[in-house]
Coordinates of N, CA and C in Angstrom, one line a residue:
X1 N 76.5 260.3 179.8 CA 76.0 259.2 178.9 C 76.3 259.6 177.5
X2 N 76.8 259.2 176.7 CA 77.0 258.8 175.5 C 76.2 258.6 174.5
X3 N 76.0 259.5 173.9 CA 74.7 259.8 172.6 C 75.1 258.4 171.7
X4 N 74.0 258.8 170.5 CA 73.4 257.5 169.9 C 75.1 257.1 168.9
X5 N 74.9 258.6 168.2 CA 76.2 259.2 167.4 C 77.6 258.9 168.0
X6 N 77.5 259.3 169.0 CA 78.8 259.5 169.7 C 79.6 258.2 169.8
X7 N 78.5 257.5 170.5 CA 78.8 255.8 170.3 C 79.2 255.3 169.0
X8 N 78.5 255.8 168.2 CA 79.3 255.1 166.9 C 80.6 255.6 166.8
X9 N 80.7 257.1 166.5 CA 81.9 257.7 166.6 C 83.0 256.9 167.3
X10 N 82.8 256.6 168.8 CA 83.9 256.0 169.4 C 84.3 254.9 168.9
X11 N 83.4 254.2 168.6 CA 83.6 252.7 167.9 C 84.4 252.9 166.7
X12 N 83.8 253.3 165.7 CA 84.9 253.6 164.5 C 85.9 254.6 164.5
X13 N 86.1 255.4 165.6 CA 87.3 255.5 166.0 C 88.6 254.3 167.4
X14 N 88.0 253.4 167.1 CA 88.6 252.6 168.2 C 88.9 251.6 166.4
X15 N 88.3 251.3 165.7 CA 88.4 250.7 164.4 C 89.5 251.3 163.3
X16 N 89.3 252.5 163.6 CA 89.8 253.5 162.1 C 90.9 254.3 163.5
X17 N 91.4 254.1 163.7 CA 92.1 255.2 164.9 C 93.2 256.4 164.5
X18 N 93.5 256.0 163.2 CA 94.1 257.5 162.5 C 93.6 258.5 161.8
X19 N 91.7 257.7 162.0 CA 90.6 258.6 160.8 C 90.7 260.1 161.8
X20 N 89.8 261.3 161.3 CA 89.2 262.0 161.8 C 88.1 262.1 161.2
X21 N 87.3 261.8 162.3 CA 85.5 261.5 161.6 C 84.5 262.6 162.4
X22 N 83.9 262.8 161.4 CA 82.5 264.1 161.9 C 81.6 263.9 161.0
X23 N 80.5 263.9 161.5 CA 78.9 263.8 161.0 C 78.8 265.1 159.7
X24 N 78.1 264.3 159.3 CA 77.6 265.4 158.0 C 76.7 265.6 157.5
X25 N 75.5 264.3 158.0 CA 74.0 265.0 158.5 C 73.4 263.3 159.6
X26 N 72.5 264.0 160.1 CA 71.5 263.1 160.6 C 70.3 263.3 160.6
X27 N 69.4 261.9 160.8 CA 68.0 262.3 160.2 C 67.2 261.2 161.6
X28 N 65.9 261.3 161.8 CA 65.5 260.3 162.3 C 64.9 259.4 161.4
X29 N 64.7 258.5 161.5 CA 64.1 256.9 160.8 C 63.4 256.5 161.9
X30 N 62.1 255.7 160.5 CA 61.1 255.1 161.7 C 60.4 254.2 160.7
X31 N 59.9 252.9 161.0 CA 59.7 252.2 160.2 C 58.4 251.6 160.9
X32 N 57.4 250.9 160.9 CA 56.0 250.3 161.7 C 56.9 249.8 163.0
X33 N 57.9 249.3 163.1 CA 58.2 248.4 164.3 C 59.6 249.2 164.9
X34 N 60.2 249.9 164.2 CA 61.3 250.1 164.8 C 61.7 251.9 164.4
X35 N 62.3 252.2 165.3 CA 63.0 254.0 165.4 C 64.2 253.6 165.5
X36 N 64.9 254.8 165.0 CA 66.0 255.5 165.1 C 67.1 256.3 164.4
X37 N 68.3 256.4 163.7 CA 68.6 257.6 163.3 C 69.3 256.6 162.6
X38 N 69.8 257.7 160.6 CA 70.3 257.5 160.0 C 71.4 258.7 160.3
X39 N 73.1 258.1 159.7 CA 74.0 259.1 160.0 C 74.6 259.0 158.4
X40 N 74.9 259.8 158.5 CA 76.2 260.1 157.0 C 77.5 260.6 157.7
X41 N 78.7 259.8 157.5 CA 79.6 260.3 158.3 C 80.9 260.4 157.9
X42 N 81.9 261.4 158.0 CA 82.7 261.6 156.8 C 84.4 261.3 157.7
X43 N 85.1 260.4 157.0 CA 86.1 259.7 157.7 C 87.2 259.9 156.7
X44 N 88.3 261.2 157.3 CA 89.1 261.6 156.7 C 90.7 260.8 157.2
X45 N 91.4 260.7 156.3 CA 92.8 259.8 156.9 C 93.8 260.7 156.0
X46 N 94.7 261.0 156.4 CA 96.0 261.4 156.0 C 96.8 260.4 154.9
X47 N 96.8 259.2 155.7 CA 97.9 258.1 154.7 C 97.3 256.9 153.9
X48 N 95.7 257.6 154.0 CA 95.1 256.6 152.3 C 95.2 255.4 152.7
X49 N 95.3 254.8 153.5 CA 95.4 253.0 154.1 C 94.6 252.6 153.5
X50 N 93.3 253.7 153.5 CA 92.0 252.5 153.8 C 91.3 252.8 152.2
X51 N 92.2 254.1 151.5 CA 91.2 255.1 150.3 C 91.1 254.0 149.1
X52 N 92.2 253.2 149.2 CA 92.4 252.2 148.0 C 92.1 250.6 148.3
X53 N 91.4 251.0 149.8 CA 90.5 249.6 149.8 C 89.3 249.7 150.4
X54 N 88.5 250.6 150.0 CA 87.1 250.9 150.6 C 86.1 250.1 150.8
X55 N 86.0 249.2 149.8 CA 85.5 247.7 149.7 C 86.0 246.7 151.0
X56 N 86.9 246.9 151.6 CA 87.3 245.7 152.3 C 87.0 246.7 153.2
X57 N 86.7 247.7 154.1 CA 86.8 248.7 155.0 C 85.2 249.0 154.9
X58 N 84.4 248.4 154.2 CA 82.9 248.1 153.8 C 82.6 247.3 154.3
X59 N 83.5 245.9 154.0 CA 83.0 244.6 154.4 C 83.3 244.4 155.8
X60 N 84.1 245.1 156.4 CA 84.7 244.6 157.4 C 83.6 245.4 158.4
X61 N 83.1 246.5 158.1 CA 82.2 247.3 158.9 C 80.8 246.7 159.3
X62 N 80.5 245.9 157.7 CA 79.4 245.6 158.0 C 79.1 244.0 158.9
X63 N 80.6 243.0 158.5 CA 80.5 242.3 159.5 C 80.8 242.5 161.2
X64 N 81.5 244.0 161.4 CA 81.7 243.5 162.6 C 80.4 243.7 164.0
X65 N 80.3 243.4 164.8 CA 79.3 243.3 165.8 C 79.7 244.6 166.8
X66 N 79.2 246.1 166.6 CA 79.6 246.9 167.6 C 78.7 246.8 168.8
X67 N 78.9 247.1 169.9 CA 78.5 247.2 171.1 C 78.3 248.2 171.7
X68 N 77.1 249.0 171.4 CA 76.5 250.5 171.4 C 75.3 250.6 172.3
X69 N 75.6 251.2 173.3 CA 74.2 251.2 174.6 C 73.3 251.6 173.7
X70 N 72.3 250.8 174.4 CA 70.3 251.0 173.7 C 70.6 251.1 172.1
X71 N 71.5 250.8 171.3 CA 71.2 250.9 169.8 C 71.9 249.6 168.9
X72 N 71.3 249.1 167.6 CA 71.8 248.0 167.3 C 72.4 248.7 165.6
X73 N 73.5 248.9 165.4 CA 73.4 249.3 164.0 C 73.4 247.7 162.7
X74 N 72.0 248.4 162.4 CA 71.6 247.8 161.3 C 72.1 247.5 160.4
X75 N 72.9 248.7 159.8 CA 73.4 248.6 158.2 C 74.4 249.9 158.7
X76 N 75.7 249.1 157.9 CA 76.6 250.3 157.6 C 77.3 250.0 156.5
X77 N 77.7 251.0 155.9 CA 78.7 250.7 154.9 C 79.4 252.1 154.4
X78 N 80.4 251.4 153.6 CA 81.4 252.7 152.8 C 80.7 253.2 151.6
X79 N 80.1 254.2 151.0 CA 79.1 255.1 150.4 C 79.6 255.4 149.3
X80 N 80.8 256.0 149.9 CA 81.6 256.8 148.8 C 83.4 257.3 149.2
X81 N 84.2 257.5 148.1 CA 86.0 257.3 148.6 C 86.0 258.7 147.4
X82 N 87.3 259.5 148.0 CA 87.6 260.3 147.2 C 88.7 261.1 147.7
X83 N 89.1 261.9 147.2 CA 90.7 262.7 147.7 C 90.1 264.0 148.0
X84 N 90.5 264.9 149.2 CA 89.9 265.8 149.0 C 90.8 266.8 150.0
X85 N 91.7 267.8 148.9 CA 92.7 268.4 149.8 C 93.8 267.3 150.5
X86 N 94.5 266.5 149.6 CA 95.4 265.7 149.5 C 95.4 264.8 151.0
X87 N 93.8 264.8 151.1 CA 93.3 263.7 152.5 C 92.5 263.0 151.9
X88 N 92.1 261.9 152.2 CA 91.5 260.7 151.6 C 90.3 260.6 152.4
X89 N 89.3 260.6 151.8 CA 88.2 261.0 152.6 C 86.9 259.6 152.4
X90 N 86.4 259.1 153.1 CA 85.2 258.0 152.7 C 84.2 258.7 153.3
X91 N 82.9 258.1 152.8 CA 81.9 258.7 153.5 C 81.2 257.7 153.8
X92 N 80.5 257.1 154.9 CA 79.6 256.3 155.6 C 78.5 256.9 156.1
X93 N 77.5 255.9 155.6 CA 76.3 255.8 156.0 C 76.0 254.8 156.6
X94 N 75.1 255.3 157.6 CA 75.3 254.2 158.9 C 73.3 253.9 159.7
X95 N 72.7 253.2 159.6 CA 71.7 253.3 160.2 C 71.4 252.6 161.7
X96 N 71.3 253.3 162.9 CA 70.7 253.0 164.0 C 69.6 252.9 164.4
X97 N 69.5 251.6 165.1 CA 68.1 251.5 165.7 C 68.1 251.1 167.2
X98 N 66.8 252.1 167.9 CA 66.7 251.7 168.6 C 66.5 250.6 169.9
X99 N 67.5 250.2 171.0 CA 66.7 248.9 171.1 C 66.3 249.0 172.5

């Protein structure tokens, strides 16, 4: 079975498919009605496609509807864009909730 993370992971790797993405922290979240985990997650690309349109790779994230056993992601978006070691790097923050 397929973690909470992992699931996202595959997802925005089925989205971003030339990223390489790895977690860079997680936390749990909990609110009166609802649990689950915040991610920060760092999506590196070789050929910058996405580095000079982070905004649109923001919007597109947060419209689309992923399909993640037991979890509904809440809120995602593009955080932060930057070059790093001539790889183009964004960083997402992503919150999950339990369902």
């Amino acid at each position: 079975m397929r973690t909470q993370k992992g699931a996202l992971i595959h997802a925005l790797r089925a989205l971003i498919p030339a990223a390489d993405i790895s977690i860079l922290h997680e936390r749990p979240w909990h609110s009166l009605t609802f649990s689950g985990t915040q991610l920060c997650l760092s999506v590196q690309m070789q050929d910058g496609a996405w580095h000079d349109n982070a905004e649109a790779l923001s919007q597109m994230l947060s419209e689309h509807e992923f399909d993640l056993p037991h979890q509904i992601v809440a809120d995602i978006a593009v955080t932060q864009a930057m070059v790093v070691k001539g790889a183009h790097c964004l960083i997402i923050d992503a919150l999950l909730l339990d369902s």
